[in-house]
Amino acid sequence: MSITIRQLHPLFAGEVSGIDLRRPMSAAEVAAVEAGMDQFAVLVFHGQDITDEQQVAFSRNFGKIEQAVGSNVTKPEDRRLSLDIADVSNLDKDNKVLARDDRQRMFNLGNRLWHSDSSFRAVPAKYSLLSGRVVVTDGGNTEFADMRAAYDALPEATKAEIEGLVCEHSLLYSRGSMGFGPFTAEELVTFKPVRQRLVRTHPVTGRKSLYLSSHIGTIVGWPMPEARDFIRELAEHATQRRFVHAHQWRQHDLVIWDNRQLMHRVRPFDETKVRDMRRTTIQGEAPTVAQQEAA
Ligand code: OGA
Ligand code: MN
């Protein structure tokens, strides 16, 4: 069987067939998936009934796995899954649906804001691989917005204005914007803002894209309210329906997206229902900008 990809949206997103993610992949298969990712930025694989171990093994074909530390408020003793896996479910360690006022649940509601995974890390994420172990079908879509197309559609004057800009990203900003808090002293340290370029260039295709995320709290050198207003305008532009593909989950789908080229968010659903989603994340290669110690 060989890999084929069917485009799902006029701009991006592909559906892959002819591959079984439970088996070791050949170099040619890895190259075909990477090439598909470079082009489509999000790939959907249906019918992949995989274990955590198989998900981790498949993910390693694309780089180093980012550890799920520094990205949540779950105490180590409350973790349900290994550190190789980001728990994107609505479950506690006993597989019970989290209570409405559970701190972990309220924090995870931040995934409903448009974002790019780990843009709050100095070396942000390359790919995310999300496996739908138990999905909901009424709501709970994951939406993707193509930041390459959004960049291309900007007026030339705006492209020139944003070319060299650097933003500060932090979970304190995205969660703070939802009224989440207070943060512990330890979280304030862990979630210290990092810097990222606002315009980034894909290392393989050379395409430019807007590096937006709800984790952005300011632009270096700008008054914060002006920065927030400017970023909100850009995000509104970048998430127009024409740039968005909505993925409706089927059980055992695995979806890979390129955080360097897209934003994504999850849509609301009935939270009395179990939604067990598990994410492996591939580290990027380098910071997008030199980091500077905060005073
Ligand atoms: C993620 C995320 C989307 C979803 O896994 O990074 O934002 O559909 N979740 O749960
Ligand atoms: Mn995410």
PDB file of C-alpha atoms and ligand atoms in Angstrom:
ATOM      1  CA  MET A   1       0.000   0.000   0.000  1.00  0.00           C
ATOM      2  CA  SER A   2       1.288   3.465  -0.713  1.00  0.00           C
ATOM      3  CA  ILE A   3       0.336   6.737   0.904  1.00  0.00           C
ATOM      4  CA  THR A   4      -2.196   8.947  -0.835  1.00  0.00           C
ATOM      5  CA  ILE A   5      -3.448  12.348   0.317  1.00  0.00           C
ATOM      6  CA  ARG A   6      -6.792  13.941  -0.568  1.00  0.00           C
ATOM      7  CA  GLN A   7      -7.044  17.699  -0.020  1.00  0.00           C
ATOM      8  CA  LEU A   8      -9.911  18.667   2.314  1.00  0.00           C
ATOM      9  CA  HIS A   9     -10.007  22.473   2.073  1.00  0.00           C
ATOM     10  CA  PRO A  10      -9.230  24.803  -0.850  1.00  0.00           C
ATOM     11  CA  LEU A  11      -6.103  26.072   0.951  1.00  0.00           C
ATOM     12  CA  PHE A  12      -4.781  23.241   3.119  1.00  0.00           C
ATOM     13  CA  ALA A  13      -5.561  20.072   5.126  1.00  0.00           C
ATOM     14  CA  GLY A  14      -5.306  16.545   3.741  1.00  0.00           C
ATOM     15  CA  GLU A  15      -6.781  13.127   4.461  1.00  0.00           C
ATOM     16  CA  VAL A  16      -4.225  10.355   4.335  1.00  0.00           C
ATOM     17  CA  SER A  17      -4.866   6.760   3.349  1.00  0.00           C
ATOM     18  CA  GLY A  18      -2.659   3.720   2.841  1.00  0.00           C
ATOM     19  CA  ILE A  19      -0.808   3.707   6.146  1.00  0.00           C
ATOM     20  CA  ASP A  20      -1.101   1.792   9.427  1.00  0.00           C
ATOM     21  CA  LEU A  21       0.368   3.854  12.265  1.00  0.00           C
ATOM     22  CA  ARG A  22       0.755   0.809  14.530  1.00  0.00           C
ATOM     23  CA  ARG A  23       3.599  -0.523  12.402  1.00  0.00           C
ATOM     24  CA  PRO A  24       7.144   0.809  12.057  1.00  0.00           C
ATOM     25  CA  MET A  25       7.349   3.201   9.115  1.00  0.00           C
ATOM     26  CA  SER A  26       9.838   3.030   6.282  1.00  0.00           C
ATOM     27  CA  ALA A  27      12.023   6.064   5.527  1.00  0.00           C
ATOM     28  CA  ALA A  28       9.967   6.601   2.379  1.00  0.00           C
ATOM     29  CA  GLU A  29       6.728   6.681   4.369  1.00  0.00           C
ATOM     30  CA  VAL A  30       8.165   9.155   6.881  1.00  0.00           C
ATOM     31  CA  ALA A  31       9.318  11.352   4.003  1.00  0.00           C
ATOM     32  CA  ALA A  32       5.868  11.181   2.386  1.00  0.00           C
ATOM     33  CA  VAL A  33       4.159  12.269   5.617  1.00  0.00           C
ATOM     34  CA  GLU A  34       6.687  15.091   6.142  1.00  0.00           C
ATOM     35  CA  ALA A  35       6.189  16.294   2.567  1.00  0.00           C
ATOM     36  CA  GLY A  36       2.424  16.142   3.083  1.00  0.00           C
ATOM     37  CA  MET A  37       2.780  18.175   6.286  1.00  0.00           C
ATOM     38  CA  ASP A  38       4.900  20.803   4.538  1.00  0.00           C
ATOM     39  CA  GLN A  39       2.225  21.195   1.877  1.00  0.00           C
ATOM     40  CA  PHE A  40      -1.077  20.660   3.708  1.00  0.00           C
ATOM     41  CA  ALA A  41      -0.034  21.677   7.289  1.00  0.00           C
ATOM     42  CA  VAL A  42      -2.682  19.363   8.763  1.00  0.00           C
ATOM     43  CA  LEU A  43      -3.158  15.680   7.975  1.00  0.00           C
ATOM     44  CA  VAL A  44      -6.023  13.426   9.079  1.00  0.00           C
ATOM     45  CA  PHE A  45      -5.565   9.661   9.475  1.00  0.00           C
ATOM     46  CA  HIS A  46      -8.788   7.690  10.045  1.00  0.00           C
ATOM     47  CA  GLY A  47      -9.183   4.324  11.756  1.00  0.00           C
ATOM     48  CA  GLN A  48      -5.927   4.378  13.758  1.00  0.00           C
ATOM     49  CA  ASP A  49      -6.686   2.362  16.908  1.00  0.00           C
ATOM     50  CA  ILE A  50      -3.346   2.926  18.639  1.00  0.00           C
ATOM     51  CA  THR A  51      -1.957   2.600  22.152  1.00  0.00           C
ATOM     52  CA  ASP A  52       0.047   5.314  23.906  1.00  0.00           C
ATOM     53  CA  GLU A  53       3.232   3.357  23.138  1.00  0.00           C
ATOM     54  CA  GLN A  54       2.368   3.132  19.436  1.00  0.00           C
ATOM     55  CA  GLN A  55       1.543   6.841  19.327  1.00  0.00           C
ATOM     56  CA  VAL A  56       4.874   7.699  20.936  1.00  0.00           C
ATOM     57  CA  ALA A  57       6.789   5.374  18.584  1.00  0.00           C
ATOM     58  CA  PHE A  58       5.081   6.833  15.503  1.00  0.00           C
ATOM     59  CA  SER A  59       5.677  10.394  16.753  1.00  0.00           C
ATOM     60  CA  ARG A  60       9.419   9.815  17.183  1.00  0.00           C
ATOM     61  CA  ASN A  61       9.736   9.558  13.400  1.00  0.00           C
ATOM     62  CA  PHE A  62       9.355  13.344  13.264  1.00  0.00           C
ATOM     63  CA  GLY A  63      11.686  14.509  16.014  1.00  0.00           C
ATOM     64  CA  LYS A  64      12.092  14.683  19.772  1.00  0.00           C
ATOM     65  CA  ILE A  65       8.995  14.426  21.918  1.00  0.00           C
ATOM     66  CA  GLU A  66       8.278  17.474  24.025  1.00  0.00           C
ATOM     67  CA  GLN A  67       7.647  16.565  27.670  1.00  0.00           C
ATOM     68  CA  ALA A  68       4.301  17.629  29.142  1.00  0.00           C
ATOM     69  CA  VAL A  69       5.814  19.788  31.884  1.00  0.00           C
ATOM     70  CA  GLY A  70       5.515  23.539  32.221  1.00  0.00           C
ATOM     71  CA  SER A  71       2.327  23.548  30.134  1.00  0.00           C
ATOM     72  CA  ASN A  72      -0.414  22.724  32.634  1.00  0.00           C
ATOM     73  CA  VAL A  73      -1.492  23.067  36.260  1.00  0.00           C
ATOM     74  CA  THR A  74      -1.813  19.334  36.913  1.00  0.00           C
ATOM     75  CA  LYS A  75       0.156  18.143  39.929  1.00  0.00           C
ATOM     76  CA  PRO A  76       2.472  15.193  39.165  1.00  0.00           C
ATOM     77  CA  GLU A  77       0.453  12.890  41.434  1.00  0.00           C
ATOM     78  CA  ASP A  78      -2.743  13.787  39.549  1.00  0.00           C
ATOM     79  CA  ARG A  79      -1.393  12.901  36.096  1.00  0.00           C
ATOM     80  CA  ARG A  80      -3.315  10.258  34.128  1.00  0.00           C
ATOM     81  CA  LEU A  81      -0.756   9.758  31.350  1.00  0.00           C
ATOM     82  CA  SER A  82       3.022   9.602  30.938  1.00  0.00           C
ATOM     83  CA  LEU A  83       5.043  12.789  30.397  1.00  0.00           C
ATOM     84  CA  ASP A  84       5.420  11.907  26.698  1.00  0.00           C
ATOM     85  CA  ILE A  85       1.727  12.650  26.292  1.00  0.00           C
ATOM     86  CA  ALA A  86      -0.222  15.866  26.831  1.00  0.00           C
ATOM     87  CA  ASP A  87      -3.577  14.938  28.354  1.00  0.00           C
ATOM     88  CA  VAL A  88      -6.114  16.935  26.367  1.00  0.00           C
ATOM     89  CA  SER A  89      -9.058  14.944  27.753  1.00  0.00           C
ATOM     90  CA  ASN A  90     -11.671  16.095  30.247  1.00  0.00           C
ATOM     91  CA  LEU A  91     -10.754  13.249  32.616  1.00  0.00           C
ATOM     92  CA  ASP A  92      -8.990  12.889  35.949  1.00  0.00           C
ATOM     93  CA  LYS A  93      -6.522  10.128  36.790  1.00  0.00           C
ATOM     94  CA  ASP A  94      -9.387   7.755  37.636  1.00  0.00           C
ATOM     95  CA  ASN A  95     -10.905   8.415  34.192  1.00  0.00           C
ATOM     96  CA  LYS A  96     -13.780  10.415  35.720  1.00  0.00           C
ATOM     97  CA  VAL A  97     -15.008  13.573  34.017  1.00  0.00           C
ATOM     98  CA  LEU A  98     -13.495  16.622  35.753  1.00  0.00           C
ATOM     99  CA  ALA A  99     -15.859  18.714  37.875  1.00  0.00           C
ATOM    100  CA  ARG A 100     -17.039  22.074  36.555  1.00  0.00           C
ATOM    101  CA  ASP A 101     -14.905  24.035  39.025  1.00  0.00           C
ATOM    102  CA  ASP A 102     -11.866  21.757  38.791  1.00  0.00           C
ATOM    103  CA  ARG A 103      -8.754  23.907  38.357  1.00  0.00           C
ATOM    104  CA  GLN A 104      -7.325  21.604  35.692  1.00  0.00           C
ATOM    105  CA  ARG A 105     -10.563  21.777  33.693  1.00  0.00           C
ATOM    106  CA  MET A 106     -10.748  25.566  33.906  1.00  0.00           C
ATOM    107  CA  PHE A 107      -7.133  25.823  32.753  1.00  0.00           C
ATOM    108  CA  ASN A 108      -7.780  23.446  29.844  1.00  0.00           C
ATOM    109  CA  LEU A 109     -10.681  25.626  28.679  1.00  0.00           C
ATOM    110  CA  GLY A 110      -7.904  27.817  27.273  1.00  0.00           C
ATOM    111  CA  ASN A 111      -7.715  25.346  24.353  1.00  0.00           C
ATOM    112  CA  ARG A 112     -10.896  26.991  23.101  1.00  0.00           C
ATOM    113  CA  LEU A 113      -8.890  30.107  22.249  1.00  0.00           C
ATOM    114  CA  TRP A 114      -7.056  30.174  18.917  1.00  0.00           C
ATOM    115  CA  HIS A 115      -3.461  29.188  19.649  1.00  0.00           C
ATOM    116  CA  SER A 116      -0.297  27.498  18.478  1.00  0.00           C
ATOM    117  CA  ASP A 117       0.945  24.721  20.783  1.00  0.00           C
ATOM    118  CA  SER A 118       3.865  25.624  23.037  1.00  0.00           C
ATOM    119  CA  SER A 119       4.349  29.081  21.572  1.00  0.00           C
ATOM    120  CA  PHE A 120       4.988  29.902  25.259  1.00  0.00           C
ATOM    121  CA  ARG A 121       8.186  27.817  25.186  1.00  0.00           C
ATOM    122  CA  ALA A 122      11.502  29.334  24.077  1.00  0.00           C
ATOM    123  CA  VAL A 123      11.778  26.497  21.546  1.00  0.00           C
ATOM    124  CA  PRO A 124       8.185  26.133  20.400  1.00  0.00           C
ATOM    125  CA  ALA A 125       6.562  23.010  18.982  1.00  0.00           C
ATOM    126  CA  LYS A 126       6.870  21.668  15.452  1.00  0.00           C
ATOM    127  CA  TYR A 127       4.043  19.123  15.095  1.00  0.00           C
ATOM    128  CA  SER A 128       1.219  18.079  17.385  1.00  0.00           C
ATOM    129  CA  LEU A 129      -0.272  14.604  16.938  1.00  0.00           C
ATOM    130  CA  LEU A 130      -3.719  14.282  18.502  1.00  0.00           C
ATOM    131  CA  SER A 131      -5.337  10.868  18.877  1.00  0.00           C
ATOM    132  CA  GLY A 132      -9.090  10.630  19.442  1.00  0.00           C
ATOM    133  CA  ARG A 133      -9.487   7.644  21.784  1.00  0.00           C
ATOM    134  CA  VAL A 134     -13.025   8.571  22.836  1.00  0.00           C
ATOM    135  CA  VAL A 135     -14.500  11.380  20.791  1.00  0.00           C
ATOM    136  CA  VAL A 136     -17.656  13.465  20.978  1.00  0.00           C
ATOM    137  CA  THR A 137     -19.579  14.018  17.773  1.00  0.00           C
ATOM    138  CA  ASP A 138     -21.959  16.765  18.908  1.00  0.00           C
ATOM    139  CA  GLY A 139     -19.565  19.724  19.028  1.00  0.00           C
ATOM    140  CA  GLY A 140     -15.924  19.261  20.030  1.00  0.00           C
ATOM    141  CA  ASN A 141     -14.595  19.916  16.531  1.00  0.00           C
ATOM    142  CA  THR A 142     -10.991  21.015  16.266  1.00  0.00           C
ATOM    143  CA  GLU A 143     -10.607  23.998  13.958  1.00  0.00           C
ATOM    144  CA  PHE A 144      -7.444  24.954  12.105  1.00  0.00           C
ATOM    145  CA  ALA A 145      -6.583  28.325  10.558  1.00  0.00           C
ATOM    146  CA  ASP A 146      -3.926  28.630   7.843  1.00  0.00           C
ATOM    147  CA  MET A 147      -1.442  31.306   8.938  1.00  0.00           C
ATOM    148  CA  ARG A 148       0.402  31.164   5.590  1.00  0.00           C
ATOM    149  CA  ALA A 149      -2.706  32.136   3.653  1.00  0.00           C
ATOM    150  CA  ALA A 150      -3.550  34.734   6.308  1.00  0.00           C
ATOM    151  CA  TYR A 151      -0.082  36.254   5.903  1.00  0.00           C
ATOM    152  CA  ASP A 152      -0.288  36.227   2.103  1.00  0.00           C
ATOM    153  CA  ALA A 153      -3.620  38.085   2.229  1.00  0.00           C
ATOM    154  CA  LEU A 154      -2.272  40.993   4.300  1.00  0.00           C
ATOM    155  CA  PRO A 155      -1.769  44.398   2.648  1.00  0.00           C
ATOM    156  CA  GLU A 156       1.885  44.968   1.682  1.00  0.00           C
ATOM    157  CA  ALA A 157       2.136  47.876   4.157  1.00  0.00           C
ATOM    158  CA  THR A 158       1.104  45.584   7.019  1.00  0.00           C
ATOM    159  CA  LYS A 159       3.615  42.931   5.922  1.00  0.00           C
ATOM    160  CA  ALA A 160       6.343  45.574   6.055  1.00  0.00           C
ATOM    161  CA  GLU A 161       5.169  46.830   9.449  1.00  0.00           C
ATOM    162  CA  ILE A 162       5.167  43.395  11.107  1.00  0.00           C
ATOM    163  CA  GLU A 163       8.285  41.899   9.498  1.00  0.00           C
ATOM    164  CA  GLY A 164      10.651  42.465  12.421  1.00  0.00           C
ATOM    165  CA  LEU A 165       8.188  42.482  15.319  1.00  0.00           C
ATOM    166  CA  VAL A 166       8.704  40.245  18.353  1.00  0.00           C
ATOM    167  CA  CYS A 167       5.883  39.193  20.696  1.00  0.00           C
ATOM    168  CA  GLU A 168       5.850  37.924  24.265  1.00  0.00           C
ATOM    169  CA  HIS A 169       3.944  34.676  24.795  1.00  0.00           C
ATOM    170  CA  SER A 170       2.842  33.133  28.070  1.00  0.00           C
ATOM    171  CA  LEU A 171       0.165  30.885  29.529  1.00  0.00           C
ATOM    172  CA  LEU A 172      -0.315  33.719  32.016  1.00  0.00           C
ATOM    173  CA  TYR A 173      -1.692  35.832  29.153  1.00  0.00           C
ATOM    174  CA  SER A 174      -3.962  33.245  27.499  1.00  0.00           C
ATOM    175  CA  ARG A 175      -5.371  31.967  30.798  1.00  0.00           C
ATOM    176  CA  GLY A 176      -5.447  35.437  32.290  1.00  0.00           C
ATOM    177  CA  SER A 177      -7.605  36.600  29.372  1.00  0.00           C
ATOM    178  CA  MET A 178     -10.219  34.025  30.474  1.00  0.00           C
ATOM    179  CA  GLY A 179     -10.146  35.167  34.091  1.00  0.00           C
ATOM    180  CA  PHE A 180      -8.290  32.047  35.225  1.00  0.00           C
ATOM    181  CA  GLY A 181      -6.355  32.491  38.437  1.00  0.00           C
ATOM    182  CA  PRO A 182      -4.817  33.108  40.820  1.00  0.00           C
ATOM    183  CA  PHE A 183      -1.546  31.494  39.739  1.00  0.00           C
ATOM    184  CA  THR A 184       0.748  29.952  42.336  1.00  0.00           C
ATOM    185  CA  ALA A 185       4.222  31.434  42.926  1.00  0.00           C
ATOM    186  CA  GLU A 186       5.669  28.403  41.154  1.00  0.00           C
ATOM    187  CA  GLU A 187       3.376  28.847  38.128  1.00  0.00           C
ATOM    188  CA  LEU A 188       4.357  32.501  37.843  1.00  0.00           C
ATOM    189  CA  VAL A 189       7.965  31.369  37.434  1.00  0.00           C
ATOM    190  CA  THR A 190       7.207  28.406  35.144  1.00  0.00           C
ATOM    191  CA  PHE A 191       4.977  30.474  32.860  1.00  0.00           C
ATOM    192  CA  LYS A 192       7.387  33.396  32.503  1.00  0.00           C
ATOM    193  CA  PRO A 193       6.892  35.028  29.051  1.00  0.00           C
ATOM    194  CA  VAL A 194       9.109  34.071  26.120  1.00  0.00           C
ATOM    195  CA  ARG A 195       9.764  35.927  22.875  1.00  0.00           C
ATOM    196  CA  GLN A 196       8.715  34.850  19.385  1.00  0.00           C
ATOM    197  CA  ARG A 197       8.843  36.497  15.987  1.00  0.00           C
ATOM    198  CA  LEU A 198       5.467  37.594  14.646  1.00  0.00           C
ATOM    199  CA  VAL A 199       6.415  36.530  11.119  1.00  0.00           C
ATOM    200  CA  ARG A 200       8.139  33.217  10.639  1.00  0.00           C
ATOM    201  CA  THR A 201       9.455  31.402   7.610  1.00  0.00           C
ATOM    202  CA  HIS A 202       8.963  27.686   7.114  1.00  0.00           C
ATOM    203  CA  PRO A 203      12.358  25.958   7.074  1.00  0.00           C
ATOM    204  CA  VAL A 204      11.482  23.674   4.131  1.00  0.00           C
ATOM    205  CA  THR A 205       9.031  25.561   1.925  1.00  0.00           C
ATOM    206  CA  GLY A 206      10.309  29.075   2.662  1.00  0.00           C
ATOM    207  CA  ARG A 207       6.696  30.269   3.015  1.00  0.00           C
ATOM    208  CA  LYS A 208       6.077  33.056   5.492  1.00  0.00           C
ATOM    209  CA  SER A 209       3.311  32.840   8.056  1.00  0.00           C
ATOM    210  CA  LEU A 210       1.809  34.825  10.892  1.00  0.00           C
ATOM    211  CA  TYR A 211       2.926  33.389  14.216  1.00  0.00           C
ATOM    212  CA  LEU A 212      -0.152  34.248  16.238  1.00  0.00           C
ATOM    213  CA  SER A 213      -1.435  32.649  19.430  1.00  0.00           C
ATOM    214  CA  SER A 214      -3.727  33.585  22.303  1.00  0.00           C
ATOM    215  CA  HIS A 215      -0.590  33.253  24.436  1.00  0.00           C
ATOM    216  CA  ILE A 216       0.590  36.628  23.108  1.00  0.00           C
ATOM    217  CA  GLY A 217       0.409  39.385  25.729  1.00  0.00           C
ATOM    218  CA  THR A 218       2.415  42.179  24.162  1.00  0.00           C
ATOM    219  CA  ILE A 219       4.801  43.235  21.401  1.00  0.00           C
ATOM    220  CA  VAL A 220       8.319  44.121  22.510  1.00  0.00           C
ATOM    221  CA  GLY A 221       8.685  47.909  22.655  1.00  0.00           C
ATOM    222  CA  TRP A 222       4.952  48.625  22.311  1.00  0.00           C
ATOM    223  CA  PRO A 223       2.491  49.887  24.924  1.00  0.00           C
ATOM    224  CA  MET A 224       0.554  46.777  25.982  1.00  0.00           C
ATOM    225  CA  PRO A 225      -2.976  47.969  25.111  1.00  0.00           C
ATOM    226  CA  GLU A 226      -1.823  49.019  21.643  1.00  0.00           C
ATOM    227  CA  ALA A 227      -0.104  45.667  21.168  1.00  0.00           C
ATOM    228  CA  ARG A 228      -3.209  43.752  22.280  1.00  0.00           C
ATOM    229  CA  ASP A 229      -5.417  45.769  19.957  1.00  0.00           C
ATOM    230  CA  PHE A 230      -3.053  45.200  17.017  1.00  0.00           C
ATOM    231  CA  ILE A 231      -2.761  41.461  17.696  1.00  0.00           C
ATOM    232  CA  ARG A 232      -6.546  41.158  18.059  1.00  0.00           C
ATOM    233  CA  GLU A 233      -6.993  42.797  14.649  1.00  0.00           C
ATOM    234  CA  LEU A 234      -4.471  40.441  13.075  1.00  0.00           C
ATOM    235  CA  ALA A 235      -6.083  37.407  14.726  1.00  0.00           C
ATOM    236  CA  GLU A 236      -9.513  38.472  13.484  1.00  0.00           C
ATOM    237  CA  HIS A 237      -8.128  38.736   9.972  1.00  0.00           C
ATOM    238  CA  ALA A 238      -6.303  35.405  10.256  1.00  0.00           C
ATOM    239  CA  THR A 239      -9.292  33.406  11.487  1.00  0.00           C
ATOM    240  CA  GLN A 240     -11.840  34.445   8.861  1.00  0.00           C
ATOM    241  CA  ARG A 241     -13.858  31.427   7.733  1.00  0.00           C
ATOM    242  CA  ARG A 242     -12.046  31.266   4.389  1.00  0.00           C
ATOM    243  CA  PHE A 243      -8.814  30.388   6.214  1.00  0.00           C
ATOM    244  CA  VAL A 244     -10.404  27.772   8.525  1.00  0.00           C
ATOM    245  CA  HIS A 245     -10.890  24.025   8.248  1.00  0.00           C
ATOM    246  CA  ALA A 246     -13.049  22.286  10.892  1.00  0.00           C
ATOM    247  CA  HIS A 247     -12.238  18.700  11.766  1.00  0.00           C
ATOM    248  CA  GLN A 248     -15.168  16.649  13.022  1.00  0.00           C
ATOM    249  CA  TRP A 249     -13.773  13.749  15.014  1.00  0.00           C
ATOM    250  CA  ARG A 250     -14.410  10.058  14.407  1.00  0.00           C
ATOM    251  CA  GLN A 251     -13.181   7.552  16.937  1.00  0.00           C
ATOM    252  CA  HIS A 252      -9.549   6.564  16.315  1.00  0.00           C
ATOM    253  CA  ASP A 253      -8.740   9.533  14.124  1.00  0.00           C
ATOM    254  CA  LEU A 254      -5.203  10.788  14.469  1.00  0.00           C
ATOM    255  CA  VAL A 255      -4.621  14.364  13.325  1.00  0.00           C
ATOM    256  CA  ILE A 256      -1.187  15.930  12.867  1.00  0.00           C
ATOM    257  CA  TRP A 257      -0.763  19.669  12.513  1.00  0.00           C
ATOM    258  CA  ASP A 258       2.201  21.964  11.999  1.00  0.00           C
ATOM    259  CA  ASN A 259       2.218  24.593  14.755  1.00  0.00           C
ATOM    260  CA  ARG A 260       4.627  26.687  12.718  1.00  0.00           C
ATOM    261  CA  GLN A 261       2.001  27.214  10.005  1.00  0.00           C
ATOM    262  CA  LEU A 262      -1.392  27.073  11.758  1.00  0.00           C
ATOM    263  CA  MET A 263      -3.454  28.124  14.719  1.00  0.00           C
ATOM    264  CA  HIS A 264      -6.076  25.775  16.144  1.00  0.00           C
ATOM    265  CA  ARG A 265      -8.802  25.646  18.784  1.00  0.00           C
ATOM    266  CA  VAL A 266     -11.381  23.182  20.097  1.00  0.00           C
ATOM    267  CA  ARG A 267     -15.100  24.041  19.968  1.00  0.00           C
ATOM    268  CA  PRO A 268     -17.524  23.581  22.877  1.00  0.00           C
ATOM    269  CA  PHE A 269     -19.259  20.261  23.568  1.00  0.00           C
ATOM    270  CA  ASP A 270     -21.363  18.616  26.284  1.00  0.00           C
ATOM    271  CA  GLU A 271     -18.817  18.216  29.065  1.00  0.00           C
ATOM    272  CA  THR A 272     -20.767  15.547  30.897  1.00  0.00           C
ATOM    273  CA  LYS A 273     -19.581  13.298  28.018  1.00  0.00           C
ATOM    274  CA  VAL A 274     -16.133  11.684  28.017  1.00  0.00           C
ATOM    275  CA  ARG A 275     -13.719  13.174  25.470  1.00  0.00           C
ATOM    276  CA  ASP A 276     -10.413  11.320  25.680  1.00  0.00           C
ATOM    277  CA  MET A 277      -7.858  13.019  23.441  1.00  0.00           C
ATOM    278  CA  ARG A 278      -4.120  12.363  23.783  1.00  0.00           C
ATOM    279  CA  ARG A 279      -1.442  14.505  22.210  1.00  0.00           C
ATOM    280  CA  THR A 280       2.187  13.890  21.469  1.00  0.00           C
ATOM    281  CA  THR A 281       4.142  17.011  20.576  1.00  0.00           C
ATOM    282  CA  ILE A 282       7.309  17.266  18.490  1.00  0.00           C
ATOM    283  CA  GLN A 283       9.862  19.843  19.558  1.00  0.00           C
ATOM    284  CA  GLY A 284      10.895  22.519  17.136  1.00  0.00           C
ATOM    285  CA  GLU A 285      14.525  22.919  16.194  1.00  0.00           C
ATOM    286  CA  ALA A 286      15.376  26.368  17.554  1.00  0.00           C
ATOM    287  CA  PRO A 287      13.960  29.526  19.122  1.00  0.00           C
ATOM    288  CA  THR A 288      12.378  31.946  16.629  1.00  0.00           C
ATOM    289  CA  VAL A 289      14.332  34.787  18.249  1.00  0.00           C
ATOM    290  CA  ALA A 290      17.107  35.181  20.809  1.00  0.00           C
ATOM    291  CA  GLN A 291      15.643  35.104  24.321  1.00  0.00           C
ATOM    292  CA  GLN A 292      16.407  37.876  26.743  1.00  0.00           C
ATOM    293  CA  GLU A 293      16.289  37.428  30.497  1.00  0.00           C
ATOM    294  CA  ALA A 294      13.481  39.459  31.992  1.00  0.00           C
ATOM    295  CA  ALA A 295      14.791  42.081  34.407  1.00  0.00           C
TER     296      ALA A 295
HETATM  297  C1  OGA B   1      -4.378  20.441  21.590  1.00  0.00           C
HETATM  298  C2  OGA B   1      -5.624  21.219  21.622  1.00  0.00           C
HETATM  299  C3  OGA B   1      -7.638  20.493  20.623  1.00  0.00           C
HETATM  300  C4  OGA B   1      -8.741  19.548  20.926  1.00  0.00           C
HETATM  301  O1  OGA B   1      -4.435  19.211  21.668  1.00  0.00           O
HETATM  302  O2  OGA B   1      -3.314  21.045  21.468  1.00  0.00           O
HETATM  303  O3  OGA B   1      -5.586  22.414  21.561  1.00  0.00           O
HETATM  304  O4  OGA B   1      -9.525  19.304  20.002  1.00  0.00           O
HETATM  305  N1  OGA B   1      -6.744  20.510  21.661  1.00  0.00           N
HETATM  306  O5  OGA B   1      -8.830  19.061  22.056  1.00  0.00           O
HETATM  307 MN    MN B   2      -3.487  23.053  21.341  1.00  0.00          MN
END
